mmCIF file of C-alpha atoms and ligand atoms in Angstrom:
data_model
loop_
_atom_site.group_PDB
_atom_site.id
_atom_site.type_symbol
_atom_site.label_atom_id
_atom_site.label_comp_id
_atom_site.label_asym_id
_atom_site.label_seq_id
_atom_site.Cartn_x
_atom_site.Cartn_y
_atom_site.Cartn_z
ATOM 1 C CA UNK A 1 22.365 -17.969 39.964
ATOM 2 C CA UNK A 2 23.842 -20.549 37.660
ATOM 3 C CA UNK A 3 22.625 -24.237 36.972
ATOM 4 C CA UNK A 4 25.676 -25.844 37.539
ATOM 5 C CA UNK A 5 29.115 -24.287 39.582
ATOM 6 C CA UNK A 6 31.792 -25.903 40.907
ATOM 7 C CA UNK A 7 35.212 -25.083 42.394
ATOM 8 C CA UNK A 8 38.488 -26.933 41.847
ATOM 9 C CA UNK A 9 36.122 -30.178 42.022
ATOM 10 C CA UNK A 10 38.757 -32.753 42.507
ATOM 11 C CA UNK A 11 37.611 -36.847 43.026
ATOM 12 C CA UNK A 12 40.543 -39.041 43.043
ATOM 13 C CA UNK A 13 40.432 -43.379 42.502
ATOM 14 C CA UNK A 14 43.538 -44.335 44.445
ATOM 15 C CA UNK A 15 46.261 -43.184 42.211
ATOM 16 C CA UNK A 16 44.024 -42.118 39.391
ATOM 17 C CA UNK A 17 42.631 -38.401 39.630
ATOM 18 C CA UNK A 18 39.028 -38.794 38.034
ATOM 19 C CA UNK A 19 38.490 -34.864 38.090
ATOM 20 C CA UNK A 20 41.373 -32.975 38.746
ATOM 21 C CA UNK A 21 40.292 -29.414 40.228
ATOM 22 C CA UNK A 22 37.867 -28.130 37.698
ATOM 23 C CA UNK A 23 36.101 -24.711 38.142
ATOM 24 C CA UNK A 24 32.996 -25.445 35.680
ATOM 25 C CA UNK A 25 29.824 -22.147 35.422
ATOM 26 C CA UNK A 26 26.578 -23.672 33.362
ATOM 27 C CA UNK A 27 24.350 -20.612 33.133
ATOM 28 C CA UNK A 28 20.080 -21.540 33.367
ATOM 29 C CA UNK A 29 19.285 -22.059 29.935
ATOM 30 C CA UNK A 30 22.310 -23.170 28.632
ATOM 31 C CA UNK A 31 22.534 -26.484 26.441
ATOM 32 C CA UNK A 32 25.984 -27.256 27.384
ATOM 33 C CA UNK A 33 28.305 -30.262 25.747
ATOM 34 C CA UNK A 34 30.659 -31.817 28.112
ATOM 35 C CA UNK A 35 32.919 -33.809 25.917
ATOM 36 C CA UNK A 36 35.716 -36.064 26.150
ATOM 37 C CA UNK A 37 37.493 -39.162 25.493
ATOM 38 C CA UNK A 38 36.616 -42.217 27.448
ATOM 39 C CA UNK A 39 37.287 -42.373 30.786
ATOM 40 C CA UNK A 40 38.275 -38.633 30.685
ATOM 41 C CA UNK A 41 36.095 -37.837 33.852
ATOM 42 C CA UNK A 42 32.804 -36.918 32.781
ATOM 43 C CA UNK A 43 30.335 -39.526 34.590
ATOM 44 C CA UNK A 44 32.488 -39.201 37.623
ATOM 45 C CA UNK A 45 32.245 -35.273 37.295
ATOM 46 C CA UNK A 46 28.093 -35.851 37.204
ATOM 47 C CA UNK A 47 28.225 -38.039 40.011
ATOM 48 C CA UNK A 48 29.459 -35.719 42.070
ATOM 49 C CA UNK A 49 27.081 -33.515 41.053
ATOM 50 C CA UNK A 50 23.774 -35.548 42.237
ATOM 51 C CA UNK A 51 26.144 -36.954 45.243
ATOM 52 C CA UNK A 52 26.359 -40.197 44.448
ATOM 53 C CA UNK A 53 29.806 -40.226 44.397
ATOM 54 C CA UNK A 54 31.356 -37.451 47.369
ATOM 55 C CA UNK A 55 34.494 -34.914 46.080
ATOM 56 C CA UNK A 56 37.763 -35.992 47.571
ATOM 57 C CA UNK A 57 38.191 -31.901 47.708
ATOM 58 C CA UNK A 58 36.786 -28.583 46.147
ATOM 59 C CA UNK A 59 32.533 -28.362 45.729
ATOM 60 C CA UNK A 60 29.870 -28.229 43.824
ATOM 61 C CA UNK A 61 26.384 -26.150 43.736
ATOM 62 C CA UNK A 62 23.380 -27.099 41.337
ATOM 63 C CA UNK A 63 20.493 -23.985 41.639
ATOM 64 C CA UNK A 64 22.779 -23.050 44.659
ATOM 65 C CA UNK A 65 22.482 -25.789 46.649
ATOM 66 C CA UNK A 66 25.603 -27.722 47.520
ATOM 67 C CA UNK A 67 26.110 -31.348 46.983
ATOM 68 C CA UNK A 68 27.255 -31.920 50.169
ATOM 69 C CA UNK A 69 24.031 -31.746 52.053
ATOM 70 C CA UNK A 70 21.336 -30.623 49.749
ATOM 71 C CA UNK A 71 21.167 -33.517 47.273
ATOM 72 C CA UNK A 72 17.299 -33.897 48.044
ATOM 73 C CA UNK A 73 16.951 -30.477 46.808
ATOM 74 C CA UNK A 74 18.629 -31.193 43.627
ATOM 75 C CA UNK A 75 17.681 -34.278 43.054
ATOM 76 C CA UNK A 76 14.322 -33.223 43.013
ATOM 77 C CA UNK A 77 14.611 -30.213 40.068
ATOM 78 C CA UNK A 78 17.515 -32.778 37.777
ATOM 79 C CA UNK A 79 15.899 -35.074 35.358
ATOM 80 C CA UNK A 80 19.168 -37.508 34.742
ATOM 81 C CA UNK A 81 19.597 -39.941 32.043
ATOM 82 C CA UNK A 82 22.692 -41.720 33.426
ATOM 83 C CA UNK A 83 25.529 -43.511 31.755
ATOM 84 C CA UNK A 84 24.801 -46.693 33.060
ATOM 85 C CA UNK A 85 21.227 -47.395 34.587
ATOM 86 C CA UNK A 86 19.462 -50.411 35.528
ATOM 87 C CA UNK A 87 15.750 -51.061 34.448
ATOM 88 C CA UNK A 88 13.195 -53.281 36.088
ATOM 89 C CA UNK A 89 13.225 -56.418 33.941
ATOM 90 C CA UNK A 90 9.619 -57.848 35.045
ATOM 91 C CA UNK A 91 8.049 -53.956 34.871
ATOM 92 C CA UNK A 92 6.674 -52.823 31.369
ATOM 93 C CA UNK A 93 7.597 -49.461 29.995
ATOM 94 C CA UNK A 94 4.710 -47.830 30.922
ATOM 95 C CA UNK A 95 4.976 -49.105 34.306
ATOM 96 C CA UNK A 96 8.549 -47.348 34.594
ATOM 97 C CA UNK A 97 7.297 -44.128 33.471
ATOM 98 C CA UNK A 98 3.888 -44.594 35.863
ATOM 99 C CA UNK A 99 6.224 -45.411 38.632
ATOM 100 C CA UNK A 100 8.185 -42.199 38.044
ATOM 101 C CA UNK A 101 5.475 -39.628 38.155
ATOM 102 C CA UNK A 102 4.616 -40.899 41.110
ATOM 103 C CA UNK A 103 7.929 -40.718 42.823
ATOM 104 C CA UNK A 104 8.259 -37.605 41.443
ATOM 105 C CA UNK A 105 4.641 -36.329 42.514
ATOM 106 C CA UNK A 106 3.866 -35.104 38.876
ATOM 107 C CA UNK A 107 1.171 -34.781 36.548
ATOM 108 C CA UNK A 108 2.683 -35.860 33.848
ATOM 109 C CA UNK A 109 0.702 -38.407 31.020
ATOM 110 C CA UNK A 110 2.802 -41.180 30.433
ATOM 111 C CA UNK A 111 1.300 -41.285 26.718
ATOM 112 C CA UNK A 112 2.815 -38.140 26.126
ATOM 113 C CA UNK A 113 5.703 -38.716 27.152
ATOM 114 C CA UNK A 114 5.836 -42.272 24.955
ATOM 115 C CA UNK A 115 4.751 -40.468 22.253
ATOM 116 C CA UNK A 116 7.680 -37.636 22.828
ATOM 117 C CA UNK A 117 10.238 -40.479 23.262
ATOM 118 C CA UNK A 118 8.833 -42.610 20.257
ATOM 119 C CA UNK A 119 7.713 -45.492 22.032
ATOM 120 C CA UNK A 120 4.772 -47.091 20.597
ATOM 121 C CA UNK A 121 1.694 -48.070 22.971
ATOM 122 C CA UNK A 122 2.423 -52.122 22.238
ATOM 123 C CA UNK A 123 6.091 -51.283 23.518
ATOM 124 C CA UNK A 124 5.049 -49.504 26.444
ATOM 125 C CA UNK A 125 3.496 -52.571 27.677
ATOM 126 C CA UNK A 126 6.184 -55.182 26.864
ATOM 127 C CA UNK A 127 8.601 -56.212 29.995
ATOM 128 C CA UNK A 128 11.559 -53.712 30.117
ATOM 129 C CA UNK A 129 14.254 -56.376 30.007
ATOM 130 C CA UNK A 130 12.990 -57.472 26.696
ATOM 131 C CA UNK A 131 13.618 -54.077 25.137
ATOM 132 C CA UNK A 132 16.395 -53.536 22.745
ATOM 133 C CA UNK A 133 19.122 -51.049 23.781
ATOM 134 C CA UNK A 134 17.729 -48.096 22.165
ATOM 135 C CA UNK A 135 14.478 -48.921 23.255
ATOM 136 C CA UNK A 136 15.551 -48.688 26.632
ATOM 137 C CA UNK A 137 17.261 -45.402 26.501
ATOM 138 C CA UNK A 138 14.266 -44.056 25.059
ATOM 139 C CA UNK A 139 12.117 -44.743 28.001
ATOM 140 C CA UNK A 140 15.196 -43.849 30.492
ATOM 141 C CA UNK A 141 14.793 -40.798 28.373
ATOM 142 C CA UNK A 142 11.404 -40.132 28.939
ATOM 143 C CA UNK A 143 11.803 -40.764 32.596
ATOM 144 C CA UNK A 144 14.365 -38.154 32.760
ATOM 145 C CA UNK A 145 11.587 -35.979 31.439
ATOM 146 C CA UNK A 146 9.182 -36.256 33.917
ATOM 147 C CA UNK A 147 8.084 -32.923 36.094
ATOM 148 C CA UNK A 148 9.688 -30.377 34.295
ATOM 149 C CA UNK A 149 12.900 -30.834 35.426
ATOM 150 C CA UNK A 150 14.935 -27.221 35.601
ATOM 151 C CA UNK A 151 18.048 -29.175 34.659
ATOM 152 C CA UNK A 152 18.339 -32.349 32.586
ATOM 153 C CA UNK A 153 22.033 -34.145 32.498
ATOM 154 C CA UNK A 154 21.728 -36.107 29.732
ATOM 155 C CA UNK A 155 24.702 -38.711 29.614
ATOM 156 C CA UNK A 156 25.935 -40.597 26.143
ATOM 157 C CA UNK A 157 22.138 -39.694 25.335
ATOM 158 C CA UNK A 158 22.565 -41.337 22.088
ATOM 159 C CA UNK A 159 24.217 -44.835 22.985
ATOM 160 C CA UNK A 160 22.034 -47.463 20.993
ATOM 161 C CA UNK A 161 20.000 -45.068 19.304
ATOM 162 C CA UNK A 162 19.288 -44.967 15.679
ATOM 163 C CA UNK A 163 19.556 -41.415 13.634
ATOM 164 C CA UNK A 164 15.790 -41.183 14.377
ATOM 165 C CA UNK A 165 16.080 -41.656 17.736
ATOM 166 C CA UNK A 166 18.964 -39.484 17.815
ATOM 167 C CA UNK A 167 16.990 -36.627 15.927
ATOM 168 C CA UNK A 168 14.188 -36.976 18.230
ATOM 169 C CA UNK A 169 16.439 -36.544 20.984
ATOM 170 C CA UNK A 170 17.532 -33.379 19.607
ATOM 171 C CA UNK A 171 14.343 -32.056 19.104
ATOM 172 C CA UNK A 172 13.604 -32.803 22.862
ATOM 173 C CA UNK A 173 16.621 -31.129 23.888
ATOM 174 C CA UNK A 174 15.440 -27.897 21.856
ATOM 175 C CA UNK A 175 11.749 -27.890 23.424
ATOM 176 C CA UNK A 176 13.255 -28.616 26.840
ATOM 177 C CA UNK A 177 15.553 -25.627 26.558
ATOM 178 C CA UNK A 178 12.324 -23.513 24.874
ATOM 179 C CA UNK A 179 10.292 -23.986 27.567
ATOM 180 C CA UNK A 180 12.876 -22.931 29.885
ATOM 181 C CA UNK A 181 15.639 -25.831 30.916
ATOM 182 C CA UNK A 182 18.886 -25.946 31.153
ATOM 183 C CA UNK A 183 20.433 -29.025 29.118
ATOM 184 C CA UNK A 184 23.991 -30.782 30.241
ATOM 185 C CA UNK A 185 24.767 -33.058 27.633
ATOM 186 C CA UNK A 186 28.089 -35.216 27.795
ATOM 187 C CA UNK A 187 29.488 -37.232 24.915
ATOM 188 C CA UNK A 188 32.739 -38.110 23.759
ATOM 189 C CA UNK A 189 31.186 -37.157 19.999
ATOM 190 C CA UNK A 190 31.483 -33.497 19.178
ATOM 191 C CA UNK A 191 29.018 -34.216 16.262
ATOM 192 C CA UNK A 192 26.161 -35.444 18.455
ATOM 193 C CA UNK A 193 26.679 -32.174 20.676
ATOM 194 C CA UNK A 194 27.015 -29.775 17.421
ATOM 195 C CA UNK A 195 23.812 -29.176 16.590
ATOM 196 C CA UNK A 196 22.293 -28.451 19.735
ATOM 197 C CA UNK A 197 24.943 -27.395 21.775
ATOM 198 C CA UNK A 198 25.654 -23.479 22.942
ATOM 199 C CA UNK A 199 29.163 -24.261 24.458
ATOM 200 C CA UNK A 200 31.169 -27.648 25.111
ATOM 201 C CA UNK A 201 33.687 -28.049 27.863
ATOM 202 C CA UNK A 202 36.445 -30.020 27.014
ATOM 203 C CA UNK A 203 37.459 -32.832 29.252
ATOM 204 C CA UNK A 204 40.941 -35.029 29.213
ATOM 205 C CA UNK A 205 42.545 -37.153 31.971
ATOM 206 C CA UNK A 206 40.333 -35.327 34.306
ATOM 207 C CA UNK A 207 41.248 -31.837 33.480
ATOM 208 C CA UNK A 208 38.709 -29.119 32.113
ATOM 209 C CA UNK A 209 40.914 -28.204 29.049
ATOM 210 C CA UNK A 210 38.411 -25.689 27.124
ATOM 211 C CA UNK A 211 35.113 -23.833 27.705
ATOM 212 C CA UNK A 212 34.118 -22.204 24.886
ATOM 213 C CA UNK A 213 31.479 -21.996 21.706
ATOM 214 C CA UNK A 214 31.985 -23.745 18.572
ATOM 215 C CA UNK A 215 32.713 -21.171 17.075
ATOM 216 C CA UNK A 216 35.581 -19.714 19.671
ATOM 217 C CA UNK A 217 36.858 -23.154 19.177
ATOM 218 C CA UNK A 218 37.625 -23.209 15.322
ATOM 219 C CA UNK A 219 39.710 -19.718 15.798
ATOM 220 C CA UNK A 220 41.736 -21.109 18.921
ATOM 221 C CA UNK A 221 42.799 -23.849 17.113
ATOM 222 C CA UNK A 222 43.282 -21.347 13.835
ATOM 223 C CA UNK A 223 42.556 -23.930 11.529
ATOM 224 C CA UNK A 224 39.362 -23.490 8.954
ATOM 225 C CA UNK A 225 39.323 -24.204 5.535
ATOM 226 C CA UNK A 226 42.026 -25.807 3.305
ATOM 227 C CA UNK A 227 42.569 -24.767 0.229
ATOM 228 C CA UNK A 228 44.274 -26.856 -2.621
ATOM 229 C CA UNK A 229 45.191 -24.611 -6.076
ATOM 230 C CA UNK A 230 46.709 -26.815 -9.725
ATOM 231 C CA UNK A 231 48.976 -24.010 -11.106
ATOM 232 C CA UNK A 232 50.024 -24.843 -14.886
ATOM 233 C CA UNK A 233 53.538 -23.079 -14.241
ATOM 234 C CA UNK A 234 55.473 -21.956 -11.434
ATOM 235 C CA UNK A 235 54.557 -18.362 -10.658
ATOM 236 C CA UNK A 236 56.785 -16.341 -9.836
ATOM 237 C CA UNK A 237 56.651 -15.848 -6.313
ATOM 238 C CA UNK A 238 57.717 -18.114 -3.133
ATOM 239 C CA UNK A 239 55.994 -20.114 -0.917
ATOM 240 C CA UNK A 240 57.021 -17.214 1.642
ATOM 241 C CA UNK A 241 55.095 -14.414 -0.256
ATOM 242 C CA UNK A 242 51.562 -16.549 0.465
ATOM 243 C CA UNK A 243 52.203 -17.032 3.575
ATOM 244 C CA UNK A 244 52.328 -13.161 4.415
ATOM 245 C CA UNK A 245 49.549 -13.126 3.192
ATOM 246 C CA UNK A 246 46.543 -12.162 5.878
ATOM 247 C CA UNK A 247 44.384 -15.363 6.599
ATOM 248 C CA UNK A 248 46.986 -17.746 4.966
ATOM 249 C CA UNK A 249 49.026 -20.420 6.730
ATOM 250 C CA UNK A 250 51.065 -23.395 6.615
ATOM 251 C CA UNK A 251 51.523 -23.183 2.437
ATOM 252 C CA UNK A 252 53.176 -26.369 0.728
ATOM 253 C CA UNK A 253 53.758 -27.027 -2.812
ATOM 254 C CA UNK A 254 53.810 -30.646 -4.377
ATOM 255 C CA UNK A 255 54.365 -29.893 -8.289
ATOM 256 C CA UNK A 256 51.815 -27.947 -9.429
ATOM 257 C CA UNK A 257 49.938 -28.123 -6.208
ATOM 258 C CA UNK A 258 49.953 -25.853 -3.677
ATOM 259 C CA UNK A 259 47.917 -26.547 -0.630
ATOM 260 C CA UNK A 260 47.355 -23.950 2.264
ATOM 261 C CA UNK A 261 45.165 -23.574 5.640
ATOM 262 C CA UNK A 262 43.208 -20.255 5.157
ATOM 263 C CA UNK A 263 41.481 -18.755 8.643
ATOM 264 C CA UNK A 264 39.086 -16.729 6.594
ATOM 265 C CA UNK A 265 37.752 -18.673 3.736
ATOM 266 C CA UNK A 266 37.103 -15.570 2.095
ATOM 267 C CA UNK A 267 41.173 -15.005 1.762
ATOM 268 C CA UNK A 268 40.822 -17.582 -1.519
ATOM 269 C CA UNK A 269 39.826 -15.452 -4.097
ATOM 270 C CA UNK A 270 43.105 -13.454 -3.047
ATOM 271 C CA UNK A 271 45.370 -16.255 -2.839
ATOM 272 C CA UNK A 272 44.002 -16.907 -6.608
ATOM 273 C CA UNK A 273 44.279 -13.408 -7.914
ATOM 274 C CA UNK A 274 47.939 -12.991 -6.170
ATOM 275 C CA UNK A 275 49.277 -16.653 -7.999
ATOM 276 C CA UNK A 276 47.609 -15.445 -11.013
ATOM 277 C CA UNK A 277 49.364 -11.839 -11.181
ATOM 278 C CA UNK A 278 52.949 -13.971 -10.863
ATOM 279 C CA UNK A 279 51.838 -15.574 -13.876
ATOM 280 C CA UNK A 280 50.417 -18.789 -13.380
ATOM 281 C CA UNK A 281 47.065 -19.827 -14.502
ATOM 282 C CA UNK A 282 44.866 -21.815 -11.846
ATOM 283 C CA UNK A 283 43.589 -24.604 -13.613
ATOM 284 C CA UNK A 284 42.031 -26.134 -10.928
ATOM 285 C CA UNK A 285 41.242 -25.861 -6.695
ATOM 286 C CA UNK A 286 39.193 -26.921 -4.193
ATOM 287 C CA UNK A 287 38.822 -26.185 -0.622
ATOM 288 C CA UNK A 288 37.730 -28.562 2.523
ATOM 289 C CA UNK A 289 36.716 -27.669 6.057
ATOM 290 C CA UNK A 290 38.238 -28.900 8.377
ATOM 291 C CA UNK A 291 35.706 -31.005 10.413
ATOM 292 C CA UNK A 292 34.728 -30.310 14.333
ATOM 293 C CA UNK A 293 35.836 -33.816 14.941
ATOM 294 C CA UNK A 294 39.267 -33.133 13.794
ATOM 295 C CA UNK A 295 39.352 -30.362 15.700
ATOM 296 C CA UNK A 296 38.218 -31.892 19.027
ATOM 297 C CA UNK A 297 40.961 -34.266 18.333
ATOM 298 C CA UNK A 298 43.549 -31.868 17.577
ATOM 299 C CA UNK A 299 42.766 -29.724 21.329
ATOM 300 C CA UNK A 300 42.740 -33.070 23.076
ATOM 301 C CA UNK A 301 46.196 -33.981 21.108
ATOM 302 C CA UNK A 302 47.892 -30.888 22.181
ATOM 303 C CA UNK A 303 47.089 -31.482 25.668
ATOM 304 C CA UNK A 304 48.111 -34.659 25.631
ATOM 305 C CA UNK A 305 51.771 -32.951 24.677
ATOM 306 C CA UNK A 306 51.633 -30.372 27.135
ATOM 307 C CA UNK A 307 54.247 -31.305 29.731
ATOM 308 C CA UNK A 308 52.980 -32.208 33.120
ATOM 309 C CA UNK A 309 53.228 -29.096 35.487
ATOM 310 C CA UNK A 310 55.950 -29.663 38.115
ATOM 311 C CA UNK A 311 54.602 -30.506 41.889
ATOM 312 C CA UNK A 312 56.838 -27.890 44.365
ATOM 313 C CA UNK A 313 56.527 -29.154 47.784
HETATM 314 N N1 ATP B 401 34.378 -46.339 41.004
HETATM 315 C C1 ATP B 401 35.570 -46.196 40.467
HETATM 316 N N2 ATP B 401 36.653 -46.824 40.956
HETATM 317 C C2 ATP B 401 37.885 -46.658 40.421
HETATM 318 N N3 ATP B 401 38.141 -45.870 39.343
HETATM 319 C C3 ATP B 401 37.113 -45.231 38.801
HETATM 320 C C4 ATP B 401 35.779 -45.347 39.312
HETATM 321 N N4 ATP B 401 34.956 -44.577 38.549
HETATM 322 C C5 ATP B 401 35.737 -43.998 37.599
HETATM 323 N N5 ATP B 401 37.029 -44.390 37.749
HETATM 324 C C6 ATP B 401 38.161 -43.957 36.909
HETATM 325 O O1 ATP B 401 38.069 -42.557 36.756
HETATM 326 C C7 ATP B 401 38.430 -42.172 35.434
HETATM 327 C C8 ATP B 401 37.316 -41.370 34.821
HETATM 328 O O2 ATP B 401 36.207 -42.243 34.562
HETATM 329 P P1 ATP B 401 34.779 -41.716 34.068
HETATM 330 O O3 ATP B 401 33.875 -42.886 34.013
HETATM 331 O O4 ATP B 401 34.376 -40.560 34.903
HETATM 332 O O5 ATP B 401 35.134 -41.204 32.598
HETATM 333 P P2 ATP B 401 34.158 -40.796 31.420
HETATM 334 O O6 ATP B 401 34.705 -39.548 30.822
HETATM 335 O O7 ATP B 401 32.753 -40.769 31.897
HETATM 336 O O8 ATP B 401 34.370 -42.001 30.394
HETATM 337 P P3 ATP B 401 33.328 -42.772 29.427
HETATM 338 O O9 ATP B 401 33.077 -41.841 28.268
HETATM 339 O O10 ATP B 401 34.115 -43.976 29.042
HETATM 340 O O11 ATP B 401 32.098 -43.070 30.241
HETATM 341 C C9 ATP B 401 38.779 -43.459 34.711
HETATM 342 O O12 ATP B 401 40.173 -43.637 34.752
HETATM 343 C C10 ATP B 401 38.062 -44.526 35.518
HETATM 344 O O13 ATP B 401 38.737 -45.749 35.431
#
């Protein structure tokens, strides 16, 4: 049975569609990224998914249970660290965390979990609406945590945090998953969900655009490393000739430079050897990767041109 299912989920606001019919599978023990630009869908998309906000059509199933009807169910094996959450200003930190085991009927120490979160014991006892923003989402963090939850939806984890605290959230993400959770982590930062991340969905203007691994996402896109070569003459061959050439793409020339895309970053050494049998030297090159980020921004770009699919009555 999978964590997280739905079917042509579809919630619209009026004339805006928030999630337009996506079919989403999160296998147990997945750490899944749900990206996306801002207001792409995603917090509306987990809404639906701990029915606090109802589907204007399609459905969803966390652990098989549907939304509709068995939110008690899921509620009860979801940890959630929401997108926007509201602490109890006169409570301490501890308090919040006390208050939660309770709720949640669990046996958790609320030491440990301050220590996992990185709150120190003098924090935990200071009012909640003094804390600074990261402070705070480190002990909504830790409240998430509490019981074991089978599933922990995690969203903009890392919204005030400092690269500590966003570290130590990935390190709770990993020992969650190792002891046997499944993680669903949305951000509209493809570096924050790199690291830890198995797959990412892709999300724009409501639409599930991609579902796929890191790595399945750098050969859709076809773009990997680019390679820039100094020549000190023109060798005799065209710009044609190293572009049939397997792995190479998209040459230019500027002068002595020539700069290419190359899917296998391997293919260099042959793009060097091949210049250098027309007779130039290679005096100089270099070659970049092309970041994740650019890439994310690239798939999102492309759907953006896609034209919109025509509505037959
Ligand atoms: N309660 C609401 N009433 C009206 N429109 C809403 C409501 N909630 C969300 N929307 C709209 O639905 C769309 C998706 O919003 P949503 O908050 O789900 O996006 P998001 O991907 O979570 O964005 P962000 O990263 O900024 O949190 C937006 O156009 C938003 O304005």
């Amino acid at each position: 049975m999978a964590a997280i299912e739905t079917d042509a989920l579809t919630r619209r606001y009026g004339e805006v569609v928030a999630v337009d019919s996506v079919d989403l599978t999160v296998e147990q023990g997945e750490v899944f990224g749900f990206l996306g630009p801002n207001g792409a869908g995603k917090s509306t998309l987990i809404n639906m998914l701990l029915d606090y906000t109802p589907p204007t059509s399609g459905e969803a199933r966390v652990f098989g249970h549907r939304t509709r009807g068995e939110a008690v169910a899921i509620r009860e094996r979801v940890g959630v660290l929401p997108d926007a959450y509201k602490l109890y200003e006169r409570l301490s930190g501890r308090r919040h965390l006390e208050f939660v085991v309770q709720a949640r009927q669990a046996d958790d120490d609320p030491d440990d979990i301050l220590d996992r979160v990185g709150l120190d014991p003098e924090d935990a006892e200071r009012n909640a609406g003094d804390y600074s923003k990261g402070m705070a989402q480190r002990l909504v963090l830790g409240m998430a945590l509490i019981g074991e939850p089978d599933l922990l939806i995690l969203d903009e984890p890392s919204t005030g945090l400092d690269p500590n605290g966003i570290r130590l959230m990935r390190d709770i993400i990993r020992e969650e998953v190792d002891r046997g959770a499944t993680v669903f982590f949305s951000s509209h930062i493809l570096g924050q969900v790199e690291a830890v991340c198995d797959r990412v969905g892709i999300m724009n203007e409501g639409r599930l655009i991609e579902v796929a691994t890191l790595d399945e996402i750098r050969d859709t896109i076809g773009v990997g490393t680019t390679l820039h070569v100094t020549v000190d003459q023109q060798p005799d061959l065209t710009l044609s000739d190293l572009e049939a050439m397997d792995d190479v793409s998209n040459v230019r020339a500027d002068g002595p430079e020539l700069t290419m895309n190359l899917s296998d970053s391997t293919a260099k050494a042959k793009v060097i050897n091949r210049l250098e049998e027309g007779g130039a030297t290679v005096v100089d090159f270099e070659t970049a990767e092309s970041s994740l980020e650019e890439l994310f921004a690239e798939l999102i770009d492309e759907d953006a041109d896609e034209p919109e699919p025509e509505v037959s009555a």
